[in-house]
Short mmCIF file of C-alpha atoms in Angstrom, two decimals:
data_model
loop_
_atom_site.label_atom_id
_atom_site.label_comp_id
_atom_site.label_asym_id
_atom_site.label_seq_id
_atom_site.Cartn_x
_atom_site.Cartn_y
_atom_site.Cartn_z
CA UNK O 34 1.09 -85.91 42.70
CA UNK O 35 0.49 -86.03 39.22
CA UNK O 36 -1.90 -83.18 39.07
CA UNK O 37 0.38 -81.61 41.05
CA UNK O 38 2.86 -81.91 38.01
CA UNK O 39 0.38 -81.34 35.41
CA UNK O 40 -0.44 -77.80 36.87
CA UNK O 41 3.15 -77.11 37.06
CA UNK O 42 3.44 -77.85 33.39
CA UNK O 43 0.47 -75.62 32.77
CA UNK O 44 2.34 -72.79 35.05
CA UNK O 45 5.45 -73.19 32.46
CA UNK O 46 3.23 -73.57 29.23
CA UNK O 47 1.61 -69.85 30.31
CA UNK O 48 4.73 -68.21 31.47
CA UNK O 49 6.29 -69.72 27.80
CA UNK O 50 3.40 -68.14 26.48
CA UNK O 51 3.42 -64.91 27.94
CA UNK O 52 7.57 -64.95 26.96
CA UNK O 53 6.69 -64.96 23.97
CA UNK O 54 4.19 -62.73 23.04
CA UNK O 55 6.25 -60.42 25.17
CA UNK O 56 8.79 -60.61 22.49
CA UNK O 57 6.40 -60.79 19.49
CA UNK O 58 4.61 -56.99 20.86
CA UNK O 59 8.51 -55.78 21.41
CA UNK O 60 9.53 -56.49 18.14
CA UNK O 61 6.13 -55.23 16.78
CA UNK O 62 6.60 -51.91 18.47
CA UNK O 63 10.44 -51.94 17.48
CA UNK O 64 8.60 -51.78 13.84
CA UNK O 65 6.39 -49.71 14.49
CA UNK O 66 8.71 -46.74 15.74
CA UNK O 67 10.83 -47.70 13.25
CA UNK O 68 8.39 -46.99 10.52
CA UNK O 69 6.98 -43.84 12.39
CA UNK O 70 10.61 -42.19 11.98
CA UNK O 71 10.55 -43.62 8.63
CA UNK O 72 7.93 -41.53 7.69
CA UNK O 73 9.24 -38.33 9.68
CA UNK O 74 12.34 -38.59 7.38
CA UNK O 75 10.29 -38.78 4.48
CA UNK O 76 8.21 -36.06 5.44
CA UNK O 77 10.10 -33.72 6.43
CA UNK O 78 12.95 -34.24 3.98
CA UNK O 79 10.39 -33.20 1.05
CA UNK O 80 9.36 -30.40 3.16
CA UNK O 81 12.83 -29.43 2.60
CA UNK O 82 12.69 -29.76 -0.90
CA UNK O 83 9.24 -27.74 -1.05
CA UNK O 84 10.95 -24.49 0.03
CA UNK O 85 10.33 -22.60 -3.39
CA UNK O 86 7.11 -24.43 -4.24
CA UNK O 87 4.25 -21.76 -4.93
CA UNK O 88 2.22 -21.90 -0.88
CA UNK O 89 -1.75 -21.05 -1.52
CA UNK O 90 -3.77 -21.75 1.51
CA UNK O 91 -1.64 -25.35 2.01
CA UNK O 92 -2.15 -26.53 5.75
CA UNK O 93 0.70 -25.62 7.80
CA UNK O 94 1.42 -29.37 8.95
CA UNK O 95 4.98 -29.52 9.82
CA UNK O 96 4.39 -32.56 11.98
CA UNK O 97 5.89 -33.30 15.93
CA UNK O 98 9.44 -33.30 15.56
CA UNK O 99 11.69 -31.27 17.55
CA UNK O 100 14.69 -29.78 16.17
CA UNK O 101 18.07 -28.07 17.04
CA UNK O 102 16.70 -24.70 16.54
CA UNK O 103 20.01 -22.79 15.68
CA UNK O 104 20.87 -25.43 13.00
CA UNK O 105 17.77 -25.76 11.26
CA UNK O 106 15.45 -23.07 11.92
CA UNK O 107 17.35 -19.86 12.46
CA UNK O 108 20.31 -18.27 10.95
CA UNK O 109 22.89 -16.09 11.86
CA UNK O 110 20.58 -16.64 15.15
CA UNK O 111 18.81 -13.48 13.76
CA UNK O 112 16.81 -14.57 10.52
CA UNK O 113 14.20 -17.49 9.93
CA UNK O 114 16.26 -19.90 8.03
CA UNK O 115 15.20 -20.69 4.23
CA UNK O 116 13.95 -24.24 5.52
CA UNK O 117 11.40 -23.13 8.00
CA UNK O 118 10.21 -20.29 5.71
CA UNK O 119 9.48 -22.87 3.16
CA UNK O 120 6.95 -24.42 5.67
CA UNK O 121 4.70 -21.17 5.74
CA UNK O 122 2.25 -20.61 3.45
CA UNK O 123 0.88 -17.48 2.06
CA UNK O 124 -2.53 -17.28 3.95
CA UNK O 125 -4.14 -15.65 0.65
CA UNK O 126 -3.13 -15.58 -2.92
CA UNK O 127 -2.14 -12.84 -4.83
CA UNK O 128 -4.77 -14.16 -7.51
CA UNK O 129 -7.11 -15.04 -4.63
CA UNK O 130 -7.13 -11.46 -3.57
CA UNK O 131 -7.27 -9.82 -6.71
CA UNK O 132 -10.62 -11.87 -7.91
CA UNK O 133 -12.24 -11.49 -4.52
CA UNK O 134 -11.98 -7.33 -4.37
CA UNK O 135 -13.18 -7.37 -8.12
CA UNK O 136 -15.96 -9.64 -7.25
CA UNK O 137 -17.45 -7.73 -4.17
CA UNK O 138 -17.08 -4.22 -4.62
CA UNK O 139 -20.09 -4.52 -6.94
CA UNK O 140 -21.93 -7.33 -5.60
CA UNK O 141 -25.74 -7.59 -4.29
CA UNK O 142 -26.01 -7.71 -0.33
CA UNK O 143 -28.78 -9.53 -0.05
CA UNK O 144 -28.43 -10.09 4.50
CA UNK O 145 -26.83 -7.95 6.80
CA UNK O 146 -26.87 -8.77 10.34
CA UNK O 147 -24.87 -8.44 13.72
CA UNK O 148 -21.11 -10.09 13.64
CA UNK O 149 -17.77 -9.09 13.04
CA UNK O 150 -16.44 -8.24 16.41
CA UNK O 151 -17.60 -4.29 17.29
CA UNK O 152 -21.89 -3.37 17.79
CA UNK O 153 -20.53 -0.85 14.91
CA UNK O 154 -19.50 -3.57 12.22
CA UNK O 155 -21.86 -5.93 10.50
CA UNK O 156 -21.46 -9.37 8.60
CA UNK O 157 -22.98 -9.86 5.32
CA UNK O 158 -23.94 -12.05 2.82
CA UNK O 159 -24.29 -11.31 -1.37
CA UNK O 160 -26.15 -13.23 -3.67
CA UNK O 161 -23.69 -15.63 -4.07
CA UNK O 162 -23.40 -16.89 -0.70
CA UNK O 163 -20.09 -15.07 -0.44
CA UNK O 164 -19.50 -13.45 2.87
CA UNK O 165 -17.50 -10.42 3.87
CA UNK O 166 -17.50 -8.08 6.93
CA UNK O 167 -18.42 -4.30 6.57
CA UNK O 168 -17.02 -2.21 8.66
CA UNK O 169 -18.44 1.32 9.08
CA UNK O 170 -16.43 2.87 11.77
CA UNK O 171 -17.03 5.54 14.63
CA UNK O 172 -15.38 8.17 12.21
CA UNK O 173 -14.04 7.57 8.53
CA UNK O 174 -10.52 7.61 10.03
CA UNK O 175 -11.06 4.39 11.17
CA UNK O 176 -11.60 2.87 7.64
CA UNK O 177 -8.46 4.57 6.55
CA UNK O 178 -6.61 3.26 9.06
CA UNK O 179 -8.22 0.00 8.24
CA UNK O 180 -7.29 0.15 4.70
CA UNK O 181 -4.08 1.79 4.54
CA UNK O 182 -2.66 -0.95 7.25
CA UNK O 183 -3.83 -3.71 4.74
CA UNK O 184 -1.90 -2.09 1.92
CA UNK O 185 0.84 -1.79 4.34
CA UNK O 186 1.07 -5.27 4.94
CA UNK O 187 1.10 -5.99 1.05
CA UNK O 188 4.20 -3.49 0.88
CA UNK O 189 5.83 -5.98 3.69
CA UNK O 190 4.97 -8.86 1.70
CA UNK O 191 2.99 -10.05 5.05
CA UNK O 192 -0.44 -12.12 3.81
CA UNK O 193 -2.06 -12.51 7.09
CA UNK O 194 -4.31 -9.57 6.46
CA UNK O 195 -7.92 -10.91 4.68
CA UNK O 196 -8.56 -9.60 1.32
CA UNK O 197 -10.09 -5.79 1.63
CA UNK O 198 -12.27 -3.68 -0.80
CA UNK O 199 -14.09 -0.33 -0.36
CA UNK O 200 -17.81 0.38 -1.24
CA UNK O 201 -19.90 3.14 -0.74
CA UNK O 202 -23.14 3.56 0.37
CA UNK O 203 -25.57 4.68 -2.25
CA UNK O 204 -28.73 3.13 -1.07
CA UNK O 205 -30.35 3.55 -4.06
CA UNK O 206 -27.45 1.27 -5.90
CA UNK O 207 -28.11 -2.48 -6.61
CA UNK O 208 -25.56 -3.53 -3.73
CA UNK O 209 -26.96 -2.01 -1.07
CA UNK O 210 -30.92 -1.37 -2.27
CA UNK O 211 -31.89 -4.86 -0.46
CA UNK O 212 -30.61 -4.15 2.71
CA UNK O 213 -31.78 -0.49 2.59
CA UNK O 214 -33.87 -0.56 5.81
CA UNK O 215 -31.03 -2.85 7.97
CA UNK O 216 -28.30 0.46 7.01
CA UNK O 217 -31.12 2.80 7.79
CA UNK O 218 -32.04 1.14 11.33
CA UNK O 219 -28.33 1.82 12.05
CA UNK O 220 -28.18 5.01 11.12
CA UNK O 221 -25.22 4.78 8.79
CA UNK O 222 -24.35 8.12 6.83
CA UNK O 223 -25.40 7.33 3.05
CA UNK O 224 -22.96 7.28 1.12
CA UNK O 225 -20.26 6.53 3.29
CA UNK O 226 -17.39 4.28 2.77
CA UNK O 227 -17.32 1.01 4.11
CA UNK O 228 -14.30 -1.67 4.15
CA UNK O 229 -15.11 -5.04 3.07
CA UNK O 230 -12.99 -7.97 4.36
CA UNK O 231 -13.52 -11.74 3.84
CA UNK O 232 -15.10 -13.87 6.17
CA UNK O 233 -13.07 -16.91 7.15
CA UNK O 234 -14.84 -19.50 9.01
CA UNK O 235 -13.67 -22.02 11.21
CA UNK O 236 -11.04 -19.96 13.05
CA UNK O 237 -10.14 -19.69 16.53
CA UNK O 238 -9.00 -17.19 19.33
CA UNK O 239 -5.24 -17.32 19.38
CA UNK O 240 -3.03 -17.41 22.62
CA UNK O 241 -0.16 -15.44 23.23
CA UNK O 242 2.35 -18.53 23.02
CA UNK O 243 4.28 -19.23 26.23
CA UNK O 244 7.31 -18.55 24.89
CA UNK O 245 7.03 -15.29 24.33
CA UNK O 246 5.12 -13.97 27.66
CA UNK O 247 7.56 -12.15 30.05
CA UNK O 248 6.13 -13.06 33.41
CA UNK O 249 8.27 -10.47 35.43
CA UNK O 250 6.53 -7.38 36.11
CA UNK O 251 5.95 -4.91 33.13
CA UNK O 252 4.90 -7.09 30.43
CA UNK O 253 5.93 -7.52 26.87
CA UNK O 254 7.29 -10.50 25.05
CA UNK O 255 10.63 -12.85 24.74
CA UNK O 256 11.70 -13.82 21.57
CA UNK O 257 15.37 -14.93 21.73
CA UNK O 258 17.08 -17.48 19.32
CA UNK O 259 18.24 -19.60 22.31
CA UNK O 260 15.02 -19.41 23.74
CA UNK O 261 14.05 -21.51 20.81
CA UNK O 262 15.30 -24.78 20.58
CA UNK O 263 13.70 -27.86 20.62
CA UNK O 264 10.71 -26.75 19.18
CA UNK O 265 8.18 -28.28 16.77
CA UNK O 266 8.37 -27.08 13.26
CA UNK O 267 4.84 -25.89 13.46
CA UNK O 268 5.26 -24.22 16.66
CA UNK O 269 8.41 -22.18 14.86
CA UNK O 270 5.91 -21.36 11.93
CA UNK O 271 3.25 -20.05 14.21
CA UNK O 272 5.94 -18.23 16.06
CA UNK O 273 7.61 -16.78 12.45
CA UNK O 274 3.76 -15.09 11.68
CA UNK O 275 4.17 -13.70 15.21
CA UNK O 276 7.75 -11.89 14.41
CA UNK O 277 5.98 -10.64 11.51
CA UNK O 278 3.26 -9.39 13.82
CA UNK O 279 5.11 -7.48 16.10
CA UNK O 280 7.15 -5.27 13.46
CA UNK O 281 3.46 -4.63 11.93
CA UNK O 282 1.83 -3.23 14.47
CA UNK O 283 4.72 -1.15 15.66
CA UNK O 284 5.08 0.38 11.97
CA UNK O 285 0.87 0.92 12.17
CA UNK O 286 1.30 1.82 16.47
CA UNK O 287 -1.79 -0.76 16.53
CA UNK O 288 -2.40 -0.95 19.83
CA UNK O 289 -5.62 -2.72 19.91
CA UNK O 290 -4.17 -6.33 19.89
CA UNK O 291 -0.92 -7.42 21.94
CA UNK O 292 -0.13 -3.86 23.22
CA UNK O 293 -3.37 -3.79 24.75
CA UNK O 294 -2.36 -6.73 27.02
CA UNK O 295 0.78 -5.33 28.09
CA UNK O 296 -1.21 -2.03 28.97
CA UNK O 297 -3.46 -3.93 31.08
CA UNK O 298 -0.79 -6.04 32.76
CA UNK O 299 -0.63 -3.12 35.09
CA UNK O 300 -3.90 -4.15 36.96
CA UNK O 301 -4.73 -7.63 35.27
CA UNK O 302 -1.73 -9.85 36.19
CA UNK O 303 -3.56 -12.86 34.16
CA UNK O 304 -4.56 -11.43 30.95
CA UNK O 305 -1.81 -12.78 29.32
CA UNK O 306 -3.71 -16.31 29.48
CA UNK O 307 -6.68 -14.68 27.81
CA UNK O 308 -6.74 -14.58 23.89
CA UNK O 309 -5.78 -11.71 22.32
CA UNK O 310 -7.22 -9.21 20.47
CA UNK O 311 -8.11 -8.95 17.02
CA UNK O 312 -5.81 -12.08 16.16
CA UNK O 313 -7.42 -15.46 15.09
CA UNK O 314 -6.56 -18.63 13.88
CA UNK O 315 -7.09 -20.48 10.97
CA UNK O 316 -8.04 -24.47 10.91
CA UNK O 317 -4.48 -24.53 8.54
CA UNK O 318 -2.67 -22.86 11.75
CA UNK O 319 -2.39 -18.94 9.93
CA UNK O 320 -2.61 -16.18 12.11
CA UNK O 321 -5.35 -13.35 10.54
CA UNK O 322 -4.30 -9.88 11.62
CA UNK O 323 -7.78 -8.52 12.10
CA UNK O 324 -9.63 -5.02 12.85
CA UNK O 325 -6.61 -2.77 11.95
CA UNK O 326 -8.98 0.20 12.43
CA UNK O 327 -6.94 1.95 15.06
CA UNK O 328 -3.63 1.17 12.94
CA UNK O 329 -2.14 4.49 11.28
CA UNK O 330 -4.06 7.43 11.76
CA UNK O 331 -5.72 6.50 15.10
CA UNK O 332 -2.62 4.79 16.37
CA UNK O 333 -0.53 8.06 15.49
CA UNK O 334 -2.96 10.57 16.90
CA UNK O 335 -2.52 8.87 20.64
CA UNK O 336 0.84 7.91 20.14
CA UNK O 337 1.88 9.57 23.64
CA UNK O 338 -0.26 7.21 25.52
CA UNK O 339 1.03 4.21 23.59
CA UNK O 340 4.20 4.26 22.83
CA UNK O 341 6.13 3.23 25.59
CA UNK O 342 4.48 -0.24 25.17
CA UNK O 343 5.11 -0.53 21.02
CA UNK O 344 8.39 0.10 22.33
CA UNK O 345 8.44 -2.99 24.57
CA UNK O 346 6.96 -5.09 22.04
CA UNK O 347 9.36 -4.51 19.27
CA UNK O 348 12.56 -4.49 21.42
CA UNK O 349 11.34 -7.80 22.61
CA UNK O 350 11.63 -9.30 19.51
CA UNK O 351 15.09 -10.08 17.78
CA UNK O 352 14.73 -13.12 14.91
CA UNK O 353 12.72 -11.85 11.74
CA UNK O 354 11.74 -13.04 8.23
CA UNK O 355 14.60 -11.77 5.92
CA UNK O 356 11.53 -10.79 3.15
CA UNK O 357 10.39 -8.56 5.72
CA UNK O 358 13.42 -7.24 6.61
CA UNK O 359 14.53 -6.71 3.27
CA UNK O 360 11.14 -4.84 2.50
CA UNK O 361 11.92 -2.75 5.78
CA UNK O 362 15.37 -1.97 3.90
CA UNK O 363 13.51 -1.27 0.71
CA UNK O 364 11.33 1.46 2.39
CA UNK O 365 14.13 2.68 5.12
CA UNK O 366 16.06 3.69 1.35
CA UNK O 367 14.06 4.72 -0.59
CA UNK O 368 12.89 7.42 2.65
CA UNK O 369 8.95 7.37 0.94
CA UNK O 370 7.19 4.81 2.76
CA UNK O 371 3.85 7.02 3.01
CA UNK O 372 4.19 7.83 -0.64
CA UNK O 373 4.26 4.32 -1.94
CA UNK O 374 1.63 3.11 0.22
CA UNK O 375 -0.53 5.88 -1.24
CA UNK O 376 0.31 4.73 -4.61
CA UNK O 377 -0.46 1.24 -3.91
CA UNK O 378 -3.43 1.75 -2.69
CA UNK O 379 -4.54 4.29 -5.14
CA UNK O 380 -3.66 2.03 -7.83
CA UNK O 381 -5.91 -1.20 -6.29
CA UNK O 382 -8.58 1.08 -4.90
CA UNK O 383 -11.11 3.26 -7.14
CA UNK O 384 -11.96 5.21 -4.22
CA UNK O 385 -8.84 5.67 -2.84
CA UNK O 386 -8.50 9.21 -3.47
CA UNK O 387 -12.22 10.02 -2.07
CA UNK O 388 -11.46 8.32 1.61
CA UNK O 389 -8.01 9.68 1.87
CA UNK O 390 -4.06 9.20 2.88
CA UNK O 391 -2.04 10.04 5.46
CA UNK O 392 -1.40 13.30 6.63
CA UNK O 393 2.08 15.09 5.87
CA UNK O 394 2.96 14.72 9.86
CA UNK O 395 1.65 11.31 9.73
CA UNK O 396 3.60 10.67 6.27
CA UNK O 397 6.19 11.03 8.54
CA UNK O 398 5.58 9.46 11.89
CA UNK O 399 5.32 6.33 9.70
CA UNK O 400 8.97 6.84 7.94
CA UNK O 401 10.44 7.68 11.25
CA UNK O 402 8.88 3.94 12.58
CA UNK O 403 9.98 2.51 9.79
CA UNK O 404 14.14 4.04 10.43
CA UNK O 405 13.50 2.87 14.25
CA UNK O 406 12.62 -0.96 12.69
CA UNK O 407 15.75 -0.50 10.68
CA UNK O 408 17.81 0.32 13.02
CA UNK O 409 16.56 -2.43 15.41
CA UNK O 410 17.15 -5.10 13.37
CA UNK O 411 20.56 -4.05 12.72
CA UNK O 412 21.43 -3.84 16.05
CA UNK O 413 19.96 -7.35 16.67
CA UNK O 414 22.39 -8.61 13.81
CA UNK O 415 25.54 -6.71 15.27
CA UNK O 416 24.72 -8.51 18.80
CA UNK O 417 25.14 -11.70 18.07
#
């Protein structure tokens, strides 16, 4: 009997026990979540006060909180708001940039070996350790088009383009004389012009985000403010570079990258869950806009095959940057897009003038894609 008591008493002693540190792990959890939202309010309330801070290469590190989308991140449910903007970063530096063209248009290549995407393009290294890719091309047109669409972007105030520089191929020059026999081996034209870009390591393929697939038949890509909400703030910032995206390679009629998968949606009903083309991913969460070789000239000599699909792409998209936008407005005015991309490029570019512009009809395939932009954005604004 009394053992039969004293187990009882043990029975209550545990189940006190238990009661207890039942309520001791609530409370501690209570204090944890409290202090996680703690934090969240901290954070992102001085990401809200960061908006105008000057952005070079900072990670794009938002955090996991959802938001109402319409409130905070969009406005006039056309235009990212001024908050979320101030989360991007510029993906290079104006500075950054500058130093690295000066730096390798006269620098020693000391390697040159397969990488780079296409059998065509190479990756090298200079004495410094300072990596770039060199693209040759099929035809020169191709580093034009390579070249002018990265001065584009700088006209649009977009960054997501790496730093480019031209060099040509004198193989009796100090920057190419070590690597003489690789060039030769591939038989690359002396004295052709090559584009440089910077190598970024550490990046990854990049999705097409689920938000903006259309899986009815015919492709293309959703971007809607109300499709929007509830969203993480680095999900929104990754989706912003994407707007930007889509109005760049209409302007350029790129349609080696996401036009390629709507074109092949025809036959391939699953190649929107492949990574796209020519689009990576940095470790910080940037998007790089690589390989613009068929942008411009190669993008507005096959324009018939194509440009049903740019079409799709840019009518799928209604919320936009309002810098980009108001550089579209800039250009759409001022009715000389061509002509101040030649002078911009000219003016950053010693040899420029040696690989070339755009033609007078392509001078003004590009203004006429620029109007259509215009006009696309205004009608997105007078819908809602």
């Amino acid at each position: 009997m009394r053992f039969e008591i004293m187990k009882a008493d043990k029975v209550k002693l545990c189940a006190s026990l238990c009661m207890w540190l039942g309520i001791v792990t609530w409370v501690g959890n209570v204090k944890l979540h409290l202090w996680f939202v703690f934090v969240q309010d901290v954070v992102f309330s001085a990401a809200d006060e960061q908006v105008n801070v000057s952005k070079r290469h900072a990670p794009v590190n938002a955090g996991l909180k959802t938001f109402n989308t319409v409130d905070n991140a969009i406005e006039r449910r056309v235009f990212w708001s001024a908050w979320l903007d101030g989360l991007s970063t510029r993906v290079f530096g104006v500075e950054h940039e500058r130093k690295w063209r000066e730096r390798v248009r006269d620098a020693r290549v000391v390697v040159l070996e397969a990488g780079c995407g296409r059998p065509t393009n190479r990756l090298a290294t200079f004495a410094d350790g300072t990596r770039a890719c060199v693209r040759y091309g099929i035809d020169a047109d191709q580093v034009l088009g390579e070249t002018l669409s990265y001065y584009l972007a700088e006209l649009l105030g977009i960054s997501n383009l790496p730093p480019l520089a031209l060099s040509k191929l004198n193989l009796s020059s100090e920057q190419w004389a070590s690597v003489r026999g690789n060039i030769e081996a591939l038989e690359w034209s002396p004295n052709a012009i090559v584009s440089l870009t910077e190598f970024v390591p550490n990046v990854t393929g990049v999705f097409i985000p689920l938000h903006l697939r259309k899986q009815q038949g015919g492709g293309g890509l959703q971007l809607t403010a109300e499709a929007l909400s509830n969203m993480t703030a680095t999900y929104l910032v990754e989706l912003m570079q994407w707007s930007d995206l889509i109005i760049f390679d209409y302007l350029t009629a790129n349609f080696d990258r996401v036009v390629s998968h709507i074109f092949s949606l025809q036959w391939d009903a699953r190649v929107m869950e492949r990574t796209t083309n020519n689009l990576l991913k940095t470790i910080n969460g940037h998007l790089l806009f690589i390989d613009n070789e068929a942008g411009l000239v190669h993008g507005y000599r096959v324009l018939d095959l194509w440009e049903r699909y740019h079409r799709l792409l840019l009518s799928s998209s209604c919320v936009f940057r309002r810098s980009t936008v108001r550089r579209i407005s800039e250009l759409k005015r001022s009715g000389s897009g061509a002509r101040l991309l030649r002078e911009l490029c000219r003016a950053r570019e010693p040899l420029a003038r040696e690989l070339g512009s755009l033609s007078e009809e392509h001078a003004l395939t590009l203004q006429n894609r620029i109007d259509v932009v215009y006009k696309h954005v205004k009608q997105c604004t007078e819908n809602t």
